[in-house]
C-alpha cells in the first residue's frame, strides 16, 4: 500500500528558496564578462528546468492530477500559476460531471456509479479535453479514509457481528481463493501473463467495491441480510487484497516466494494491530467528544478522525483500512452519548455530501482513465487483449460464484455446530445474488496504478501496463454488466420488497410511543390539576400516532385522522414559509432572521 509522501512540504520550501535566491542574484549581482554571461545563461537554463521539474512534482503531489492542454503540451511546460489554474478548471469540470450525471442516474433509476463510469468513459473519447490521470496516493490517502469511515459509521454493529462468520470467510477466504485462481490461470489461460504476475493481478481484482455493490443492492430492495453481508465484506476485504498485492509485488521484484508462515504472521499483525489502533483512536476521540458541544468543531473532528486512524495504522505498518473501519464502528456505537440532536442532523447532511462527492469523483475518474490505460499497449495485439480481458473478467465472476455456495454452507456449519447459533441457512436464491453482486471499483484501479514501474535491477516491471488494462476491464465488466443485470435478476427471483428493517422500525416506534404514553400518565398524576387538560391532549396525540403505527382495523378512524393532521400540518408550514419570504422581500426582517425561522420550520417538518 502506498505510504504518505513526507517530502512534499520540503520540496515546496526548497523550490521557494531557490526562486528567491536566484531572483536576488539576477537583480543585484555585479556585471560579468561575456564568458560569464554565457555561463550564467547556461546555468539559468539548467536551474529553470530544475525549477520546472520541481514545480511539476508539487502539482502532481498536491493535486494528484496530470494535465495536458489541447495541443499535447505537457504540464512541465506550464508555469506554476497556469498549472494551478488548469487544475481548478479540471476540478470544476469533474464536479459538474458528478452533478449532471448523478442527477441523470436518479432520473433513469440506475445506480449512480454505473452512470458515472460510463459517462467518464464516453467523455475520455472527446478530443481537446484535458487528460486527467488517477494518482493512487490520492485514492489511498485522500479518498479512501472518509469513505470507509462513513461506511463503517452507517454499518449496524449488531448485524455485522451477526454475520461476522460469513463476512470473514468472504473477506479473507474468498480473497485468497480469487488470488490463487487468477495466479494459476496466469500461465494456463492467458498468453501474456505468468503465475507471479497473475498473482499480482488476482490480488488487485479480488476486493469488491463497497459503494457500487450496496448502492445497487439498496436500490433494488435486496433482503437486508444480503446487504449487511455485502457491506461487511467490502469493509474488510480491501485489507486482505492489499496485503496479497504486497506479497505479489515482492515475489515479482525479488524473484522469491514468501513462506506461508511469514504471510500468516503478517496477516495476523495487519488485522490485530489495525483494529487495535482504530479502537484506541476511537476511544480518544470519544473522550474529546464528551467535552465538546459545537457542531462545526465536531464535524471537523470527525473528518480528522478518519485520516488520523488511517495514517496512524499505516505508520505502524498495520492495516489502515481496518483501523478506519474499527474506529468508525466504535464511534458510531458511542455516538448516542455525545451527539446532540442538532449536531446529529448536521453530521448526517455533511457526511452524505462528502460521500456523494468523493464517490462521484472517483467513478468519473475511473472512466476517464481509458486513454492512459491504452497508452502503454501499442505492442500488444488488440485481439489478444480483448480475449484476455474477457477471460479474466469471466474468471473473476466464476471464482466468486464457485466459492459462494460452499462458503455459505461452511459458514452455516460454523455457526450452528461450533458457535451454537440458531440461525437459518441462506436460501439458494439469496446465495446466488450475493455471488453475482461482486462489483469492483476504484480501490482495484488505484492498486494497479501503485505497482512500481521498475524493479530493483532497473528492469521494467513485467506486464505492468497489461495488468492495469485487465484491471480496468474487470472493473468495467463487473460494474456495468453485473450492475445493470442485477435489478432484473432480483425481480426474476422474487427477492425485492420490504424486509426486516421495516418490521423492526415499526416495533421500535410502537415501544417508543407506549413508553411516552406511560410517562405522560405519570407526569399527569404528579403535576397540578390545572395542567390535566394539557396532558390529556398530549396523550391523545400520541395515541393517534400509535394507532397509525399499529394500523389496526378498529383504530382505522384514528389512523386516518392522524394522517389528515399530518397533511394539514405540512400545509401550515408551507404557509408560514411563504410569509417569511414575503417579510424578507419587503425588508421587514433580515436574512439572518429568515434563516433562523426557516430552520425551525424545517426541523418541525422533518420530525
XYZ file of C-alpha atoms in Angstrom:
607
model
C 0.000 0.000 0.000
C 1.421 3.447 -0.827
C 2.950 5.368 2.036
C 2.479 9.040 2.828
C 4.959 11.170 0.946
C 6.622 13.365 3.563
C 8.939 15.273 1.220
C 6.208 17.426 -0.414
C 6.473 20.296 2.070
C 10.255 20.202 1.991
C 10.267 20.239 -1.800
C 7.961 23.236 -1.850
C 10.125 25.123 0.662
C 13.250 24.257 -1.279
C 11.711 25.438 -4.548
C 10.623 28.721 -2.993
C 14.110 29.315 -1.555
C 15.753 28.613 -4.898
C 13.407 31.032 -6.648
C 14.061 33.776 -4.054
C 17.852 33.428 -4.098
C 18.005 33.279 -7.884
C 15.855 36.438 -8.092
C 18.380 38.279 -5.897
C 21.286 37.035 -7.981
C 19.635 38.284 -11.174
C 18.670 41.687 -9.777
C 21.556 42.592 -7.509
C 24.636 40.788 -8.835
C 27.739 42.578 -10.247
C 28.445 42.887 -14.010
C 30.164 39.957 -15.721
C 32.211 39.288 -18.805
C 30.757 37.771 -21.958
C 32.057 34.372 -20.901
C 30.470 34.777 -17.511
C 27.243 35.804 -19.213
C 27.293 32.615 -21.278
C 27.899 30.545 -18.155
C 25.140 32.422 -16.378
C 22.746 31.799 -19.260
C 23.578 28.094 -19.273
C 23.197 27.925 -15.508
C 19.920 29.825 -15.717
C 18.578 27.388 -18.288
C 19.587 24.411 -16.152
C 18.086 25.876 -12.998
C 14.913 26.867 -14.781
C 14.489 23.298 -15.960
C 15.107 22.058 -12.423
C 12.527 24.515 -11.058
C 10.006 23.435 -13.663
C 10.510 19.787 -12.749
C 10.165 20.596 -9.033
C 7.045 22.653 -9.691
C 5.560 19.785 -11.664
C 6.272 17.376 -8.785
C 4.468 19.725 -6.396
C 1.480 19.927 -8.706
C 1.303 16.169 -9.041
C 1.593 15.589 -5.283
C -0.897 18.243 -4.238
C -3.476 17.780 -6.958
C -2.758 14.167 -7.944
C -3.608 15.109 -11.479
C -1.604 15.292 -14.669
C -2.986 17.919 -17.015
C -2.191 18.274 -20.696
C -3.517 21.040 -22.922
C -5.295 20.650 -26.208
C -2.096 20.665 -28.248
C -0.472 17.924 -26.220
C 1.796 20.329 -24.324
C 2.976 18.620 -21.129
C 2.464 20.146 -17.696
C 6.252 20.562 -17.324
C 5.983 23.349 -19.922
C 3.307 25.209 -17.987
C 4.048 27.787 -15.303
C 3.010 27.288 -11.699
C 0.191 29.816 -11.979
C -1.161 28.349 -15.184
C -0.897 24.827 -13.772
C -2.914 25.675 -10.678
C -5.492 27.500 -12.784
C -5.760 24.444 -15.018
C -6.261 22.201 -12.005
C -9.041 24.453 -10.705
C -10.763 24.179 -14.076
C -10.388 20.404 -14.068
C -11.911 20.079 -10.589
C -14.797 22.318 -11.594
C -15.458 20.176 -14.669
C -15.304 16.988 -12.614
C -17.782 18.324 -10.068
C -20.111 19.398 -12.868
C -19.896 15.896 -14.341
C -20.775 14.401 -10.965
C -23.803 16.678 -10.517
C -25.134 16.293 -14.068
C -24.673 12.555 -14.434
C -25.628 11.874 -10.819
C -28.976 13.559 -11.470
C -29.278 11.625 -14.739
C -28.772 8.372 -12.821
C -31.554 9.364 -10.423
C -33.921 10.087 -13.288
C -33.033 6.833 -15.044
C -33.383 4.960 -11.725
C -29.934 3.425 -12.214
C -27.238 3.272 -9.526
C -25.063 6.346 -9.979
C -21.679 4.516 -10.017
C -22.687 2.814 -13.276
C -23.777 6.037 -14.981
C -20.708 7.967 -13.793
C -18.264 5.337 -15.039
C -19.962 5.155 -18.436
C -20.054 8.963 -18.620
C -16.353 9.216 -17.819
C -15.625 6.564 -20.416
C -17.516 8.470 -23.119
C -16.010 11.828 -22.153
C -12.492 10.378 -22.408
C -13.005 10.000 -26.176
C -13.765 13.713 -26.703
C -10.704 15.338 -28.321
C -9.229 18.509 -26.883
C -10.242 17.943 -23.261
C -7.588 17.835 -20.512
C -6.227 14.373 -19.758
C -6.634 13.513 -16.080
C -4.675 10.624 -14.627
C -5.639 8.981 -11.345
C -2.918 9.083 -8.714
C -3.101 6.062 -6.362
C -1.860 8.189 -3.456
C -4.912 10.417 -3.896
C -7.190 7.388 -3.572
C -5.471 5.711 -0.630
C -4.669 8.835 1.383
C -7.353 11.368 0.452
C -10.447 9.481 -0.703
C -10.475 6.074 0.981
C -10.350 7.067 4.713
C -13.514 9.239 4.808
C -15.436 6.814 2.596
C -14.532 3.850 4.800
C -15.248 5.837 7.966
C -18.718 6.818 6.777
C -19.473 3.295 5.551
C -18.423 1.851 8.918
C -20.438 4.514 10.767
C -23.570 3.563 8.828
C -22.997 -0.169 9.413
C -25.007 -1.808 12.177
C -22.639 -3.443 14.675
C -25.368 -5.904 15.639
C -25.804 -7.042 12.032
C -22.050 -7.034 11.412
C -21.489 -9.263 14.444
C -24.450 -11.456 13.481
C -22.934 -12.140 10.034
C -19.290 -11.984 11.065
C -18.538 -15.606 10.113
C -19.819 -15.118 6.572
C -18.136 -11.712 6.303
C -14.727 -13.018 7.337
C -14.983 -16.092 5.133
C -15.658 -13.801 2.176
C -13.273 -11.055 3.255
C -10.363 -13.463 3.726
C -11.210 -16.849 2.230
C -12.776 -15.575 -0.989
C -9.912 -13.121 -1.497
C -7.348 -15.908 -1.185
C -9.361 -18.184 -3.465
C -9.584 -15.453 -6.130
C -5.889 -14.573 -5.908
C -4.789 -18.195 -6.268
C -7.320 -18.854 -9.020
C -6.107 -15.953 -11.155
C -2.460 -16.815 -10.404
C -2.859 -20.430 -11.526
C -4.660 -19.288 -14.650
C -1.926 -16.760 -15.407
C 0.166 -19.187 -17.444
C -2.501 -21.691 -18.447
C -5.249 -19.435 -19.795
C -3.675 -16.055 -20.506
C -0.945 -15.868 -23.101
C 0.531 -12.623 -21.751
C 0.962 -13.485 -18.044
C 2.827 -15.950 -15.874
C 1.886 -17.108 -12.406
C 3.652 -14.354 -10.415
C 2.128 -11.530 -12.443
C -1.148 -13.449 -12.317
C -0.860 -13.409 -8.519
C -0.463 -9.621 -8.616
C -3.489 -9.276 -10.890
C -5.560 -11.568 -8.665
C -4.716 -9.525 -5.570
C -5.770 -6.356 -7.368
C -9.148 -7.525 -8.690
C -10.137 -9.656 -5.679
C -11.610 -6.920 -3.387
C -15.128 -5.729 -4.159
C -16.263 -2.113 -4.063
C -18.484 -1.150 -1.137
C -20.383 1.712 -2.711
C -21.016 0.109 -6.081
C -22.453 -3.073 -4.589
C -24.514 -1.627 -1.754
C -25.931 1.319 -3.705
C -27.286 -1.090 -6.299
C -28.427 -3.561 -3.634
C -30.370 -0.906 -1.720
C -31.949 0.498 -4.873
C -33.369 -2.874 -5.938
C -34.520 -3.704 -2.400
C -32.403 -6.762 -1.630
C -33.070 -8.569 1.661
C -31.330 -6.751 4.484
C -29.127 -9.703 5.386
C -27.579 -9.765 1.897
C -26.914 -6.023 2.090
C -25.327 -6.436 5.534
C -23.045 -9.196 4.240
C -22.013 -7.184 1.174
C -21.271 -4.096 3.272
C -19.279 -6.068 5.815
C -17.335 -7.940 3.136
C -16.301 -4.745 1.367
C -15.155 -3.195 4.656
C -12.594 -5.922 5.365
C -11.541 -7.341 2.003
C -9.554 -4.276 0.943
C -7.012 -5.005 3.671
C -6.628 -8.647 2.590
C -6.312 -7.759 -1.080
C -3.707 -5.066 -0.453
C -1.668 -7.460 1.697
C -1.783 -10.042 -1.091
C -0.660 -7.332 -3.523
C 2.264 -6.520 -1.249
C 3.404 -10.152 -1.355
C 2.771 -10.432 -5.091
C 4.886 -7.400 -5.939
C 7.647 -8.692 -3.644
C 7.617 -12.037 -5.467
C 7.989 -10.355 -8.852
C 10.624 -7.852 -7.761
C 12.742 -10.231 -5.668
C 12.017 -13.446 -7.549
C 11.325 -15.318 -4.302
C 8.144 -16.738 -2.795
C 7.413 -15.766 0.856
C 6.715 -18.629 3.223
C 3.194 -19.405 4.371
C 4.191 -18.784 7.991
C 5.534 -15.331 7.222
C 2.374 -14.480 5.327
C 0.147 -15.711 8.157
C 2.081 -13.727 10.774
C 1.959 -10.619 8.627
C -1.796 -11.018 8.173
C -2.369 -11.501 11.910
C -0.346 -8.390 12.728
C -2.081 -6.437 9.980
C -5.533 -7.300 11.347
C -4.901 -7.170 15.103
C -2.766 -4.027 15.077
C -5.059 -2.250 12.631
C -8.191 -2.963 14.665
C -6.396 -2.089 17.910
C -5.148 1.258 16.620
C -8.608 2.100 15.296
C -10.250 1.377 18.654
C -7.622 3.414 20.537
C -8.132 6.401 18.239
C -11.895 5.992 18.612
C -11.615 5.896 22.421
C -9.553 9.096 22.474
C -11.957 10.881 20.123
C -14.922 9.682 22.196
C -13.369 11.261 25.287
C -12.915 14.562 23.461
C -16.446 14.430 22.068
C -17.897 14.142 25.579
C -16.400 17.559 26.366
C -17.415 19.307 23.121
C -20.818 20.650 22.132
C -20.139 22.611 18.968
C -21.332 21.416 15.569
C -18.545 22.731 13.298
C -15.819 21.556 15.673
C -17.334 18.084 15.977
C -17.768 17.801 12.204
C -14.129 18.736 11.666
C -13.010 16.320 14.369
C -14.919 13.504 12.695
C -13.195 14.153 9.372
C -9.796 14.371 11.052
C -10.503 11.110 12.886
C -10.883 9.204 9.617
C -7.476 10.341 8.380
C -5.787 10.057 11.783
C -6.754 6.419 12.298
C -5.675 5.505 8.752
C -2.306 7.276 8.891
C -1.535 6.034 12.421
C -2.060 2.425 11.347
C -0.061 2.874 8.139
C 2.850 4.352 10.083
C 2.753 1.265 12.310
C 2.769 -0.943 9.157
C -0.693 -2.208 10.097
C -3.914 -2.084 8.102
C -5.136 1.478 7.707
C -8.344 0.123 6.203
C -9.217 -1.975 9.254
C -8.190 0.856 11.580
C -10.671 3.233 9.950
C -13.396 0.576 9.963
C -12.856 -0.269 13.640
C -12.777 3.411 14.589
C -15.969 4.138 12.643
C -17.835 1.189 14.148
C -16.722 2.136 17.680
C -17.675 5.813 17.428
C -20.962 5.029 15.709
C -21.868 2.768 18.606
C -20.976 5.517 21.111
C -22.423 8.469 19.173
C -25.713 8.494 21.094
C -23.767 9.526 24.209
C -22.067 12.620 22.755
C -24.023 13.878 19.716
C -26.728 16.445 20.378
C -29.786 16.353 18.079
C -28.597 19.420 16.168
C -25.102 18.050 15.626
C -26.512 14.703 14.553
C -28.582 16.389 11.828
C -25.541 18.365 10.671
C -23.369 15.261 10.615
C -25.898 13.340 8.567
C -26.053 16.050 5.901
C -22.296 16.678 5.840
C -21.215 13.057 5.546
C -23.793 12.284 2.879
C -22.459 15.197 0.820
C -18.833 14.107 1.321
C -19.722 10.550 0.429
C -21.508 11.536 -2.780
C -18.821 13.968 -3.967
C -15.862 11.657 -3.330
C -17.561 8.607 -4.789
C -18.788 10.603 -7.754
C -15.302 11.920 -8.462
C -13.611 8.529 -8.297
C -16.177 6.802 -10.501
C -15.901 9.538 -13.136
C -12.106 9.273 -12.909
C -12.300 5.520 -13.462
C -13.978 6.112 -16.794
C -11.525 8.868 -17.721
C -8.534 6.544 -17.304
C -9.099 4.736 -20.606
C -6.602 6.845 -22.637
C -3.866 6.219 -20.062
C -4.712 2.518 -19.870
C -4.435 2.147 -23.645
C -1.319 4.320 -23.960
C 1.131 1.579 -22.984
C -0.397 -1.259 -25.015
C 0.792 -0.462 -28.542
C 2.971 -3.575 -28.678
C 0.081 -5.927 -27.873
C -2.350 -7.461 -30.326
C -5.831 -5.962 -29.993
C -7.452 -9.346 -30.458
C -5.299 -10.908 -27.737
C -6.057 -8.022 -25.389
C -9.807 -8.341 -25.881
C -9.721 -12.106 -25.429
C -7.656 -11.883 -22.244
C -9.845 -9.071 -20.864
C -12.995 -11.127 -21.399
C -11.334 -14.242 -19.974
C -10.094 -12.504 -16.808
C -13.481 -10.869 -16.196
C -15.327 -14.154 -16.671
C -12.818 -15.941 -14.430
C -13.213 -13.422 -11.598
C -17.018 -13.701 -11.734
C -16.869 -17.510 -11.914
C -14.448 -17.779 -8.976
C -16.818 -15.790 -6.769
C -19.785 -17.958 -7.748
C -17.745 -21.132 -7.193
C -16.764 -20.007 -3.697
C -20.071 -18.558 -2.577
C -22.039 -21.821 -2.276
C -19.523 -23.945 -0.308
C -18.616 -20.800 1.648
C -22.244 -20.323 2.670
C -22.539 -23.935 3.838
C -19.229 -23.668 5.712
C -20.431 -20.508 7.474
C -23.697 -22.243 8.367
C -21.791 -25.223 9.798
C -19.536 -22.984 11.906
C -22.463 -21.003 13.290
C -24.652 -23.995 14.091
C -22.109 -26.587 15.224
C -19.248 -24.561 16.665
C -20.863 -21.304 17.795
C -24.238 -22.895 18.681
C -26.207 -20.157 16.902
C -29.780 -20.973 15.960
C -29.711 -19.344 12.555
C -31.365 -20.473 9.305
C -29.386 -21.205 6.176
C -29.482 -18.575 3.448
C -31.827 -19.659 0.625
C -30.127 -20.695 -2.616
C -31.564 -17.685 -4.461
C -30.051 -15.256 -1.967
C -26.707 -17.055 -2.134
C -26.625 -16.687 -5.914
C -27.482 -12.975 -5.773
C -24.739 -12.471 -3.184
C -22.312 -14.129 -5.574
C -23.478 -12.030 -8.512
C -23.105 -8.770 -6.559
C -19.319 -8.582 -6.790
C -18.594 -5.238 -8.432
C -15.045 -3.901 -8.444
C -14.181 -0.221 -8.094
C -11.595 2.447 -7.533
C -9.509 0.568 -4.952
C -8.650 -2.062 -7.561
C -7.636 0.552 -10.128
C -5.580 2.503 -7.591
C -3.860 -0.713 -6.510
C -2.965 -1.473 -10.136
C -1.574 2.025 -10.673
C 0.521 1.706 -7.489
C 2.593 -1.131 -8.989
C 6.207 0.111 -9.319
C 7.328 0.885 -12.853
C 10.771 -0.662 -12.388
C 12.327 -3.409 -10.286
C 15.491 -3.256 -8.189
C 17.685 -4.234 -11.134
C 16.317 -1.354 -13.191
C 14.261 -3.562 -15.489
C 10.608 -2.619 -16.151
C 8.014 -4.357 -14.014
C 6.765 -7.210 -16.222
C 3.346 -6.723 -17.832
C 2.562 -3.636 -15.717
C 0.553 -1.897 -18.449
C -1.243 -5.142 -19.238
C -2.213 -5.642 -15.576
C -3.640 -2.113 -15.456
C -5.620 -2.776 -18.641
C -7.011 -6.078 -17.365
C -7.934 -4.447 -14.039
C -9.786 -1.697 -15.882
C -11.600 -4.336 -17.927
C -12.695 -6.277 -14.830
C -13.985 -3.079 -13.189
C -15.926 -2.122 -16.301
C -17.430 -5.583 -16.858
C -18.414 -6.244 -13.242
C -19.743 -2.742 -12.652
C -21.713 -2.337 -15.866
C -22.663 -5.917 -16.757
C -23.442 -7.185 -13.265
C -24.761 -3.815 -12.096
C -27.269 -3.480 -14.924
C -28.388 -7.114 -14.794
C -28.800 -7.247 -11.010
C -32.201 -5.442 -10.805
C -33.954 -7.715 -13.351
C -32.283 -10.731 -11.737
C -33.611 -9.746 -8.303
C -37.098 -9.225 -9.706
C -36.986 -12.551 -11.554
C -36.004 -14.366 -8.344
C -38.650 -12.534 -6.318
C -36.218 -11.122 -3.768
C -37.210 -7.444 -3.823
C -39.554 -5.672 -1.458
C -39.721 -4.667 2.181
C -37.709 -6.578 4.672
C -36.757 -6.911 8.299
C -35.805 -3.225 8.873
C -39.415 -2.146 8.203
C -40.715 -4.588 10.811
C -38.008 -3.563 13.276
C -38.763 0.121 12.715
C -42.473 -0.441 13.306
C -41.774 -2.349 16.514
C -39.403 0.365 17.727
C -41.954 3.097 17.025
C -44.615 1.155 18.935
C -42.410 0.727 22.002
C -41.324 4.382 21.912
C -44.906 5.639 21.798
C -46.068 3.248 24.524
C -43.220 4.435 26.763
C -44.146 8.058 26.032
C -47.796 7.400 26.960
C -46.734 5.815 30.257
C -44.543 8.812 31.041
C -47.366 11.246 30.181
C -49.693 9.416 32.567
C -47.124 9.511 35.388
C -46.398 13.201 34.799
C -50.135 13.999 34.794
C -50.608 12.367 38.191
C -47.640 14.217 39.710
C -48.449 17.640 38.245
C -51.002 20.258 39.222
C -54.674 19.580 38.299
C -54.818 22.764 36.218
C -52.454 21.125 33.677
C -54.559 17.966 33.282
C -56.117 19.166 30.006
C -52.649 19.701 28.539
C -51.617 16.118 29.384
C -54.889 14.738 28.015
C -54.339 16.462 24.656
C -50.742 15.274 24.566
C -51.764 11.703 25.341
C -54.462 11.794 22.658
C -51.914 12.947 20.086
C -49.569 10.062 20.947
C -52.426 7.553 20.913
C -53.292 8.673 17.379
C -49.667 8.196 16.321
C -49.666 4.760 17.933
C -52.843 3.840 16.083
C -51.249 4.879 12.790
C -48.216 2.703 13.542
C -50.293 -0.317 14.538
C -52.682 0.043 11.611
C -55.403 -1.996 13.342
C -58.818 -2.112 11.728
C -60.523 -0.975 14.918
C -58.341 2.103 15.038
C -58.620 2.925 11.361
C -60.553 6.131 12.033
C -57.887 7.440 14.400
C -55.172 6.489 11.932
C -56.932 8.414 9.145
C -57.388 11.392 11.430
C -53.697 11.367 12.295
C -52.719 11.165 8.619
C -55.005 14.118 7.884
C -53.468 16.095 10.738
C -50.018 15.469 9.300
C -51.089 16.691 5.864
C -52.646 19.856 7.311
C -49.523 20.471 9.411
C -47.372 20.360 6.266
C -49.702 22.838 4.558
C -49.400 25.199 7.531
C -45.613 25.016 7.379
C -45.710 25.979 3.690
C -47.934 28.966 4.514
C -45.505 30.131 7.199
C -42.553 29.810 4.805
C -44.321 31.993 2.227
C -44.978 34.651 4.882
C -41.311 34.571 5.920
C -40.107 35.112 2.367
C -42.666 37.891 1.871
C -41.488 39.677 5.032
C -37.872 39.373 3.924
C -38.650 40.704 0.438
C -40.425 43.722 1.955
C -37.394 44.408 4.156
C -39.289 43.890 7.413
C -36.948 41.098 8.570
C -33.300 40.373 7.790
C -31.935 37.310 6.025
C -30.455 36.033 9.286
C -33.906 36.096 10.916
C -35.318 34.332 7.865
C -32.731 31.548 8.118
C -33.278 31.043 11.869
C -37.042 30.732 11.494
C -36.708 28.591 8.366
C -34.524 26.205 10.349
C -37.258 25.888 12.989
C -39.833 25.128 10.305
C -37.504 22.607 8.651
C -36.947 20.797 11.948
C -40.695 20.667 12.557
C -41.273 19.200 9.101
C -38.557 16.555 9.388
C -39.937 15.372 12.718
